[in-house]
Coordinates of C-alpha atoms and ligand atoms in Angstrom, one line a residue:
X11 CA -85.8 135.1 -31.8
X12 CA -87.9 132.2 -33.0
X13 CA -86.3 128.8 -32.5
X14 CA -87.7 125.4 -33.4
X15 CA -88.7 123.7 -30.2
X16 CA -88.1 120.0 -30.0
X17 CA -89.6 117.4 -27.7
X18 CA -86.7 115.4 -26.4
X19 CA -87.4 112.5 -24.0
X20 CA -84.2 111.7 -22.0
X21 CA -85.9 109.9 -19.0
X22 CA -85.9 106.4 -20.4
X23 CA -84.8 104.8 -17.1
X24 CA -88.1 106.1 -15.6
X25 CA -90.1 104.7 -18.4
X26 CA -90.1 104.3 -22.1
X27 CA -92.4 105.2 -25.0
X28 CA -94.6 102.3 -25.9
X29 CA -93.5 100.7 -29.2
X30 CA -96.0 100.7 -32.0
X31 CA -95.8 96.9 -32.4
X32 CA -96.6 96.6 -28.7
X33 CA -99.7 98.9 -29.0
X34 CA -100.9 96.7 -31.8
X35 CA -100.3 93.5 -29.9
X36 CA -102.1 94.9 -26.8
X37 CA -105.0 96.1 -28.9
X38 CA -105.3 92.7 -30.7
X39 CA -105.5 90.9 -27.4
X40 CA -108.1 93.3 -25.9
X41 CA -110.3 92.9 -28.9
X42 CA -109.8 89.2 -29.6
X43 CA -108.6 87.3 -26.6
X44 CA -111.2 88.1 -23.9
X45 CA -111.6 84.5 -22.7
X46 CA -110.3 83.6 -19.3
X47 CA -107.1 81.6 -19.8
X48 CA -108.2 79.3 -16.9
X49 CA -111.4 78.2 -18.6
X50 CA -111.7 75.3 -21.1
X51 CA -113.8 76.4 -24.1
X52 CA -112.5 77.8 -27.4
X53 CA -112.2 81.5 -26.5
X54 CA -110.4 80.6 -23.3
X55 CA -108.1 78.3 -25.1
X56 CA -107.3 81.1 -27.4
X57 CA -106.3 83.2 -24.5
X58 CA -104.3 80.4 -22.9
X59 CA -102.4 79.9 -26.1
X60 CA -101.5 83.6 -26.1
X61 CA -100.4 83.4 -22.5
X62 CA -98.1 80.4 -23.3
X63 CA -96.7 82.0 -26.4
X64 CA -95.9 85.1 -24.4
X65 CA -94.2 83.0 -21.6
X66 CA -92.1 81.3 -24.3
X67 CA -91.0 84.6 -25.8
X68 CA -90.0 86.1 -22.4
X69 CA -88.2 82.9 -21.4
X70 CA -86.3 82.7 -24.7
X71 CA -85.3 86.4 -24.4
X72 CA -83.4 85.8 -21.1
X73 CA -82.5 82.1 -21.8
X74 CA -84.8 80.6 -19.2
X75 CA -87.2 77.7 -19.4
X76 CA -90.9 78.8 -19.8
X77 CA -91.9 77.2 -16.5
X78 CA -89.3 79.4 -14.8
X79 CA -91.2 82.5 -15.8
X80 CA -94.1 84.0 -13.8
X81 CA -96.0 87.1 -14.8
X82 CA -96.5 89.8 -12.1
X83 CA -98.1 93.2 -12.0
X84 CA -94.7 95.0 -11.9
X85 CA -91.0 94.4 -11.2
X86 CA -91.7 95.9 -7.7
X87 CA -94.0 93.0 -7.1
X88 CA -91.5 90.5 -8.4
X89 CA -88.8 92.0 -6.1
X90 CA -91.2 91.8 -3.1
X91 CA -92.2 88.2 -4.0
X92 CA -88.6 87.0 -4.2
X93 CA -87.3 88.6 -1.0
X94 CA -90.3 87.7 1.1
X95 CA -90.4 84.2 -0.2
X96 CA -86.7 83.4 0.3
X97 CA -86.7 85.0 3.7
X98 CA -89.8 83.0 4.7
X99 CA -88.3 79.8 3.5
X100 CA -85.0 80.1 5.4
X101 CA -86.1 81.9 8.5
X102 CA -85.1 81.3 11.3
X103 CA -82.3 78.9 10.3
X104 CA -80.6 81.4 8.0
X105 CA -81.6 85.0 8.6
X106 CA -79.0 87.1 6.7
X107 CA -79.4 88.8 3.3
X108 CA -76.4 90.5 1.8
X109 CA -77.3 93.3 -0.6
X110 CA -76.0 96.6 -2.0
X111 CA -77.0 100.1 -0.8
X112 CA -77.9 101.2 -4.3
X113 CA -80.8 98.8 -5.0
X114 CA -84.2 100.1 -6.3
X115 CA -86.7 101.3 -3.7
X116 CA -88.7 98.1 -4.2
X117 CA -85.8 96.1 -2.9
X118 CA -84.5 98.6 -0.3
X119 CA -87.8 99.1 1.3
X120 CA -88.7 95.4 1.3
X121 CA -85.3 94.6 2.9
X122 CA -86.0 97.3 5.6
X123 CA -89.4 95.7 6.2
X124 CA -87.9 92.2 6.5
X125 CA -85.5 93.6 9.1
X126 CA -88.6 94.3 11.2
X127 CA -89.6 90.7 10.8
X128 CA -86.3 89.4 12.3
X129 CA -84.2 89.2 9.1
X130 CA -80.7 90.6 9.1
X131 CA -79.6 92.7 6.2
X132 CA -76.0 93.8 5.5
X133 CA -75.1 96.2 2.7
X134 CA -71.9 95.8 0.9
X135 CA -69.8 99.0 0.3
X136 CA -69.9 100.5 -3.2
X137 CA -67.2 102.8 -4.6
X138 CA -67.7 106.3 -6.0
X139 CA -69.1 104.8 -9.2
X140 CA -71.5 102.4 -7.5
X141 CA -69.3 99.3 -8.0
X142 CA -69.2 96.5 -5.4
X143 CA -66.0 94.7 -4.7
X144 CA -67.0 91.0 -5.1
X145 CA -64.1 89.9 -2.7
X146 CA -65.7 92.0 0.0
X147 CA -68.9 90.3 -0.7
X148 CA -67.3 86.9 0.1
X149 CA -66.2 88.2 3.5
X150 CA -69.8 89.1 4.3
X151 CA -71.3 85.7 3.4
X152 CA -71.5 83.3 6.4
X153 CA -73.4 80.3 7.6
X154 CA -76.3 82.5 8.5
X155 CA -76.7 83.9 4.9
X156 CA -79.5 82.8 2.7
X157 CA -79.4 85.3 -0.1
X158 CA -77.3 87.7 -2.0
X159 CA -79.3 90.4 -3.7
X160 CA -77.5 92.6 -6.2
X161 CA -79.0 94.4 -9.2
X162 CA -77.5 93.8 -12.6
X163 CA -77.6 97.5 -13.6
X164 CA -78.4 100.6 -11.5
X165 CA -81.2 102.9 -12.6
X166 CA -79.7 106.2 -11.4
X167 CA -76.1 106.0 -12.4
X168 CA -76.1 103.0 -14.8
X169 CA -73.4 100.9 -13.0
X170 CA -73.4 97.3 -14.3
X171 CA -72.2 94.8 -11.7
X172 CA -70.2 91.6 -12.3
X173 CA -73.1 89.3 -11.4
X174 CA -71.4 86.2 -12.8
X175 CA -68.6 86.7 -10.2
X176 CA -71.2 87.4 -7.5
X177 CA -73.0 84.2 -8.3
X178 CA -69.8 82.1 -8.4
X179 CA -68.9 83.4 -4.9
X180 CA -72.4 82.8 -3.5
X181 CA -72.6 79.3 -5.0
X182 CA -69.3 78.4 -3.3
X183 CA -71.1 79.1 0.0
X184 CA -74.4 77.5 -1.0
X185 CA -76.2 80.9 -1.0
X186 CA -78.9 81.9 -3.5
X187 CA -78.6 85.0 -5.7
X188 CA -81.3 87.3 -6.9
X189 CA -80.7 90.1 -9.4
X190 CA -83.0 92.9 -10.4
X191 CA -82.5 93.0 -14.1
X192 CA -85.0 95.7 -14.9
X193 CA -82.7 98.3 -16.2
X194 CA -80.3 95.9 -17.9
X195 CA -82.8 94.2 -20.2
X196 CA -82.5 95.6 -23.7
X197 CA -79.4 97.6 -22.9
X198 CA -76.9 94.9 -22.1
X199 CA -77.1 91.1 -22.8
X200 CA -79.1 89.3 -20.1
X201 CA -78.8 85.5 -19.9
X202 CA -80.0 84.1 -16.6
X203 CA -78.0 80.9 -17.1
X204 CA -74.8 82.7 -17.9
X205 CA -75.3 85.0 -15.0
X206 CA -75.8 82.0 -12.7
X207 CA -78.6 83.6 -10.8
X208 CA -81.5 81.9 -9.0
X209 CA -84.1 84.8 -9.2
X210 CA -84.5 87.8 -11.4
X211 CA -87.1 90.6 -12.0
X212 CA -88.1 92.4 -15.2
X213 CA -90.4 95.2 -16.1
X214 CA -92.2 95.7 -19.4
X215 CA -92.4 99.5 -19.3
X216 CA -88.6 99.9 -19.3
X217 CA -88.3 98.1 -22.7
X218 CA -91.0 100.0 -24.6
X219 CA -93.8 97.8 -23.3
X220 CA -96.9 98.6 -21.2
X221 CA -97.0 99.7 -17.6
X222 CA -98.3 97.4 -14.9
X223 CA -96.7 94.1 -15.9
X224 CA -93.5 92.4 -14.9
X225 CA -91.9 89.0 -15.0
X226 CA -90.2 87.0 -12.4
X227 CA -87.6 84.4 -13.1
X228 CA -87.4 81.6 -10.5
X229 CA -84.8 79.0 -11.4
X230 CA -86.2 75.4 -11.5
X231 CA -86.2 73.9 -8.0
X232 CA -85.5 77.1 -6.1
X233 CA -87.8 77.8 -3.1
X234 CA -90.7 80.1 -3.9
X235 CA -94.0 80.7 -2.1
X236 CA -96.7 83.1 -3.5
X237 CA -96.9 86.7 -2.4
X238 CA -100.5 86.8 -3.6
X239 CA -102.7 83.8 -2.7
X240 CA -105.8 82.9 -4.5
X241 CA -106.5 80.9 -7.7
X242 CA -104.2 78.5 -9.4
X243 CA -102.9 80.9 -12.0
X244 CA -99.1 81.0 -12.8
X245 CA -98.6 77.4 -11.5
X246 CA -100.4 78.5 -8.3
X247 CA -97.6 80.9 -7.5
X248 CA -99.2 84.2 -8.4
X249 CA -103.0 84.4 -8.1
X250 CA -105.2 86.7 -10.1
X251 CA -106.6 86.5 -13.6
X252 CA -103.7 87.2 -15.9
X253 CA -103.5 90.7 -17.5
X254 CA -103.2 89.1 -20.9
X255 CA -103.0 92.2 -23.0
X256 CA -100.2 93.5 -20.8
X257 CA -98.4 90.1 -20.9
X258 CA -98.7 90.0 -24.7
X259 CA -97.3 93.6 -24.7
X260 CA -94.4 92.5 -22.6
X261 CA -93.7 89.6 -24.9
X262 CA -93.9 91.8 -28.0
X263 CA -91.5 94.3 -26.3
X264 CA -89.1 91.3 -25.7
X265 CA -89.2 90.5 -29.4
X266 CA -87.5 93.9 -29.9
X267 CA -84.7 93.2 -27.5
X268 CA -82.2 92.0 -30.2
X269 CA -82.9 95.2 -32.2
X270 CA -82.4 97.3 -29.1
X271 CA -79.1 95.6 -28.3
X272 CA -77.9 96.1 -31.9
X273 CA -78.3 99.8 -31.4
X274 CA -76.6 100.1 -28.1
X275 CA -73.3 101.2 -29.6
X276 CA -75.0 104.0 -31.4
X277 CA -76.8 105.0 -28.2
X278 CA -73.4 104.9 -26.3
X279 CA -71.9 107.2 -29.0
X280 CA -74.7 109.7 -28.5
X281 CA -74.2 109.6 -24.7
X282 CA -70.5 110.2 -25.2
X283 CA -71.2 113.0 -27.5
X284 CA -73.5 114.6 -25.0
X285 CA -71.0 114.2 -22.1
X286 CA -68.2 115.7 -24.3
X287 CA -70.2 118.7 -25.4
X288 CA -71.6 119.4 -21.9
X289 CA -68.0 119.2 -20.6
X290 CA -67.0 122.0 -22.9
X291 CA -69.7 124.4 -21.6
X292 CA -69.7 123.3 -17.9
X293 CA -66.0 122.5 -17.3
X294 CA -66.5 121.7 -13.6
X295 CA -69.2 119.1 -14.1
X296 CA -68.6 115.7 -12.5
X297 CA -69.8 112.5 -14.1
X298 CA -71.0 110.0 -11.5
X299 CA -71.5 107.1 -13.9
X300 CA -68.7 104.7 -14.5
X301 CA -66.9 104.9 -17.8
X302 CA -66.7 101.2 -18.2
X303 CA -69.3 98.6 -17.2
X304 CA -72.1 101.2 -17.5
X305 CA -75.5 101.1 -19.2
X306 CA -74.9 102.6 -22.7
X307 CA -77.9 105.0 -22.3
X308 CA -77.4 106.3 -18.8
X309 CA -75.3 109.2 -17.5
X310 CA -75.6 110.9 -14.1
X311 CA -73.9 114.2 -13.8
X312 CA -73.3 116.7 -11.0
X313 CA -73.3 120.4 -12.2
X314 CA -71.8 122.4 -9.3
X315 CA -73.9 125.5 -8.3
X316 CA -76.8 124.5 -10.6
X317 CA -79.9 123.6 -8.7
X318 CA -81.4 120.4 -10.3
X319 CA -85.0 121.5 -9.6
X320 CA -84.6 124.6 -11.6
X321 CA -82.6 122.9 -14.3
X322 CA -85.2 120.1 -14.7
X323 CA -88.0 122.7 -14.9
X324 CA -86.1 124.9 -17.3
X325 CA -85.5 121.8 -19.6
X326 CA -89.2 120.8 -19.3
X327 CA -90.1 124.4 -20.4
X328 CA -88.0 123.7 -23.5
X329 CA -89.6 120.4 -24.2
X330 CA -86.8 118.2 -22.7
X331 CA -87.7 115.5 -20.1
X332 CA -85.0 114.5 -17.7
X333 CA -85.0 113.4 -14.1
X334 CA -83.2 114.6 -11.0
X335 CA -83.1 111.1 -9.6
X336 CA -85.2 107.9 -9.9
X337 CA -88.9 108.5 -10.6
X338 CA -89.6 107.1 -7.2
X339 CA -87.5 109.7 -5.5
X340 CA -88.8 112.9 -7.0
X341 CA -91.7 113.1 -4.5
X342 CA -89.6 112.1 -1.6
X343 CA -88.0 114.5 0.8
X344 CA -84.7 112.6 1.2
X345 CA -81.7 112.8 -1.1
X346 CA -81.3 109.8 -3.4
X347 CA -79.9 106.8 -1.4
X348 CA -77.9 105.9 -4.5
X349 CA -76.1 109.2 -4.7
X350 CA -75.5 109.2 -1.0
X351 CA -74.1 105.7 -1.2
X352 CA -71.5 106.7 -3.8
X353 CA -70.4 109.5 -1.5
X354 CA -72.2 112.7 -2.8
X355 CA -72.9 115.4 -0.2
X356 CA -76.5 116.5 0.3
X357 CA -75.7 119.7 -1.6
X358 CA -74.2 117.7 -4.6
X359 CA -77.3 115.5 -4.7
X360 CA -79.3 118.7 -5.3
X361 CA -77.0 119.6 -8.2
X362 CA -77.2 116.2 -9.9
X363 CA -79.3 115.2 -12.8
X364 CA -79.8 111.9 -14.8
X365 CA -80.0 111.8 -18.6
X366 CA -81.2 108.4 -19.9
X367 CA -81.3 108.0 -23.7
X368 CA -83.1 105.3 -25.8
X369 CA -82.8 103.9 -29.3
X370 CA -85.3 106.7 -30.3
X371 CA -82.7 109.4 -29.3
X372 CA -81.1 111.2 -32.3
X373 CA -78.0 113.4 -32.7
X374 CA -80.3 116.4 -33.3
X375 CA -81.9 115.7 -29.9
X376 CA -78.5 115.7 -28.2
X377 CA -77.4 118.9 -30.0
X378 CA -80.7 120.6 -29.0
X379 CA -80.3 119.7 -25.3
X380 CA -76.7 120.9 -25.3
X381 CA -77.8 124.2 -27.0
X382 CA -80.5 124.8 -24.4
X383 CA -78.1 124.0 -21.5
X384 CA -75.5 126.4 -23.0
X385 CA -78.0 129.2 -23.2
X386 CA -79.0 128.5 -19.6
X387 CA -75.4 128.6 -18.3
X388 CA -74.9 131.8 -20.3
X389 CA -78.0 133.3 -18.6
X390 CA -79.9 133.4 -21.9
X391 CA -82.9 131.4 -20.8
X392 CA -86.2 132.6 -19.4
X393 CA -85.7 133.3 -15.8
X394 CA -87.9 132.1 -13.0
X395 CA -87.1 133.7 -9.6
X396 CA -86.1 131.5 -6.7
X397 CA -87.3 132.3 -3.2
X398 CA -85.2 130.6 -0.6
X399 CA -86.9 129.4 2.6
X400 CA -85.0 132.1 4.6
X401 CA -86.3 134.8 2.2
X402 CA -89.9 133.8 2.7
X403 CA -90.5 135.8 5.9
X404 CA -93.6 137.5 7.3
X405 CA -93.1 140.6 5.0
X406 CA -93.2 138.5 1.9
X407 CA -95.9 136.1 3.2
X408 CA -98.3 138.9 4.0
X409 CA -97.5 141.2 1.1
X410 CA -100.7 142.2 -0.8
X411 CA -98.9 141.6 -4.1
X412 CA -97.9 138.1 -3.3
X413 CA -100.2 135.3 -4.5
X414 CA -99.2 131.9 -3.1
X415 CA -100.1 128.9 -5.2
X416 CA -99.7 125.6 -3.4
X417 CA -99.5 122.7 -5.9
X418 CA -98.8 119.9 -3.5
X419 CA -100.4 116.5 -3.6
X420 CA -103.2 115.9 -1.0
X421 CA -101.0 113.4 0.8
X422 CA -98.2 116.0 1.2
X423 CA -100.8 118.4 2.6
X424 CA -101.6 115.8 5.3
X425 CA -97.9 115.7 6.3
X426 CA -97.3 119.5 6.3
X427 CA -99.8 122.3 6.6
X428 CA -99.8 125.0 3.9
X429 CA -98.5 128.5 3.9
X430 CA -100.9 131.2 5.3
X431 CA -103.1 132.8 2.6
X432 CA -102.1 130.1 0.1
X433 CA -104.3 128.9 -2.8
X434 CA -104.4 125.2 -3.4
X435 CA -104.4 123.9 -7.0
X436 CA -103.8 120.5 -8.6
X437 CA -100.2 119.9 -9.9
X438 CA -101.3 117.5 -12.5
X439 CA -104.2 119.5 -13.9
X440 CA -102.7 123.0 -13.5
X441 CA -103.9 123.9 -17.0
X442 CA -107.5 124.1 -15.6
X443 CA -106.5 126.7 -13.1
X444 CA -104.8 129.2 -15.4
X445 CA -107.9 131.3 -15.7
X446 CA -108.4 131.7 -12.0
X447 CA -104.8 132.7 -11.1
X448 CA -104.5 136.5 -11.0
X449 CA -102.2 138.0 -13.6
X450 CA -101.5 141.2 -11.7
X451 CA -99.8 139.6 -8.7
X452 CA -96.4 138.1 -7.9
X453 CA -97.1 134.4 -8.1
X454 CA -95.1 132.3 -5.6
X455 CA -95.5 128.6 -6.4
X456 CA -95.0 126.1 -3.5
X457 CA -94.7 122.4 -3.3
X458 CA -93.4 119.9 -0.8
X459 CA -89.7 119.7 -2.0
X460 CA -89.4 122.4 -4.6
X461 CA -89.3 120.2 -7.7
X462 CA -92.9 120.3 -8.8
X463 CA -93.2 124.1 -8.0
X464 CA -90.2 124.8 -10.3
X465 CA -92.0 123.0 -13.1
X466 CA -95.3 124.8 -12.5
X467 CA -93.4 128.2 -12.3
X468 CA -92.0 127.6 -15.7
X469 CA -95.3 126.5 -17.0
X470 CA -96.9 129.7 -15.8
X471 CA -94.2 131.7 -17.6
X472 CA -95.0 129.8 -20.8
X473 CA -98.7 130.9 -20.2
X474 CA -97.4 134.5 -20.1
X475 CA -97.6 135.1 -16.4
X476 CA -95.2 137.8 -15.3
X477 CA -93.3 137.8 -12.0
X478 CA -93.4 134.1 -11.2
X479 CA -91.2 132.6 -8.5
X480 CA -91.0 129.3 -6.6
X481 CA -90.0 128.3 -3.1
X482 CA -86.7 126.4 -3.2
X483 CA -86.8 123.2 -1.1
X484 CA -90.6 123.6 -0.7
X485 CA -92.6 123.3 2.5
X486 CA -90.0 120.8 3.9
X487 CA -87.2 123.4 3.6
X488 CA -89.4 126.3 4.8
X489 CA -90.5 124.5 7.9
X490 CA -86.9 123.5 8.7
X491 CA -85.7 127.1 8.4
X492 CA -88.7 128.8 9.9
X493 CA -90.1 126.5 12.6
X494 CA -91.6 129.4 14.5
X495 CA -93.4 130.9 11.6
X496 CA -94.7 127.5 10.7
X497 CA -96.1 126.9 14.1
X498 CA -97.6 130.4 14.1
X499 CA -99.1 130.6 10.7
X500 CA -99.2 127.3 8.7
X501 CA -102.6 126.1 7.7
X502 CA -104.3 129.6 8.2
X503 CA -106.6 131.1 5.7
X504 CA -106.1 128.5 2.9
X505 CA -108.3 128.6 -0.1
X506 CA -109.0 125.6 -2.3
X507 CA -109.1 126.9 -5.8
X508 CA -111.8 125.6 -8.1
X509 CA -110.6 124.9 -11.6
X510 CA -111.7 127.6 -14.0
X511 CA -112.7 125.2 -16.8
X512 CA -115.0 123.2 -14.5
X513 CA -116.6 126.4 -13.3
X514 CA -117.5 127.2 -16.9
X515 CA -119.1 123.9 -17.6
Ligands
LIG615 N1 -86.0 97.9 -10.4 C1 -85.4 98.9 -11.0 C2 -83.9 98.9 -11.1 C3 -86.1 99.9 -11.6 O1 -85.5 100.9 -12.2 C4 -87.5 99.9 -11.4 C5 -88.3 101.0 -11.9 O2 -88.0 102.2 -11.8 C6 -88.1 98.9 -10.7 C7 -87.3 97.9 -10.2 C8 -89.6 98.8 -10.5 O3 -90.2 98.5 -11.7 P1 -91.8 98.6 -11.8 O4 -92.1 100.0 -12.2 O5 -92.3 97.6 -12.8 O6 -92.4 98.2 -10.5

């Protein structure tokens, strides 16, 4: 039966579609503002003016003063800069940072690094919805504490924390507060003065702006030393010629914030509709996001007995983009630290999926996704076979009809050797390999964790390959279950495929 196929993007917490006005603003700057803002002649002054206009817009959006805004290459950089700067300033007099276990990787990994440099980090407990108990926080603050680090809104489950309360408690003890506001901006009201915070980070690509630009808020008078040394750009606190087109793109995206906020009720209604409809067709689903104090666009759901790698790939096959965790986690071999912190078992983390809507999402989009999911739960979607690590034994590995397609990234291949007799192709440009993959064999797609392989398996089905399967849990799972086979055969007789379209040229 022919059915209209939609493209539905429900991964807006990973990144957002660039707004048309932003594209125009970026294009304008690239064409017209090529002068270096640090120089003095007319073209440079033009650029410097654009830079200052942009700073003013970003500051106004979050109720900061323009001199409290510094542009960075990303929010990850902003988070690194704040944490390293504050630690450096207080160390060794005050060594402790109190944070939450559900921060973004750019905070978590920086904190873990700072521990190796002599800092102490304590993580406050979160409940099953990711909420911290501010009173518990107060118990953890002592004379040794220099910073409380708590995100305003979580990227995976959407929990919005009571940062005003956190700031009040921290201030009582003369402790500074940083808040990662990346996911909150454009979805809930963000006013750095109201929040009472000392430092905050923002990212353009989460608000329909360009990738590769962020903003850092440092409250006037708060300690800050540069992460990147060099020229005197950004008041000498962030060296490097400014990425003016991206900065102008960020400012233009900020000019849409009011409009985005005015639509948050509509987005929330669509999310609620989705949860309600999904609940009817999968009655045992568990919503991990809080009902109250949650981002209007975000819902994180566990679907018992539904593998999220397969589900994500099946949805992709149907034109629907969702994520099984944060974008930063999908290439990692560990379960999401956020889902673990809220108490999910390893098994449940593999059955959990995040849907993140945007102001572009329509009711038709939601209905389409529900319909596809319903068909899938009823067994009426294109099947891709799953091979578990245990099933992949010598018989299957060395079967003449089996064609093993390894789509791992080169850095994953450095960590784990490939299956014997496997054929290496590129995950991102798999299209170029379609002509060289045999159509008369049983294709077994393999990646490091199982997620990418599921997507490619569905892709091959869409290219009319028959008998396609993928290895659940990938090479990581296979090595764990078959240590002896791995030692005996891994890395043997591997062929690097050459893309067909390149061969023709
Ligand atoms: N903080 C949060 C909460 C995020 O969701 C992200 C992006 O996923 C970041 C920080 C990092 O932002 P960027 O991609 O600009 O480094």
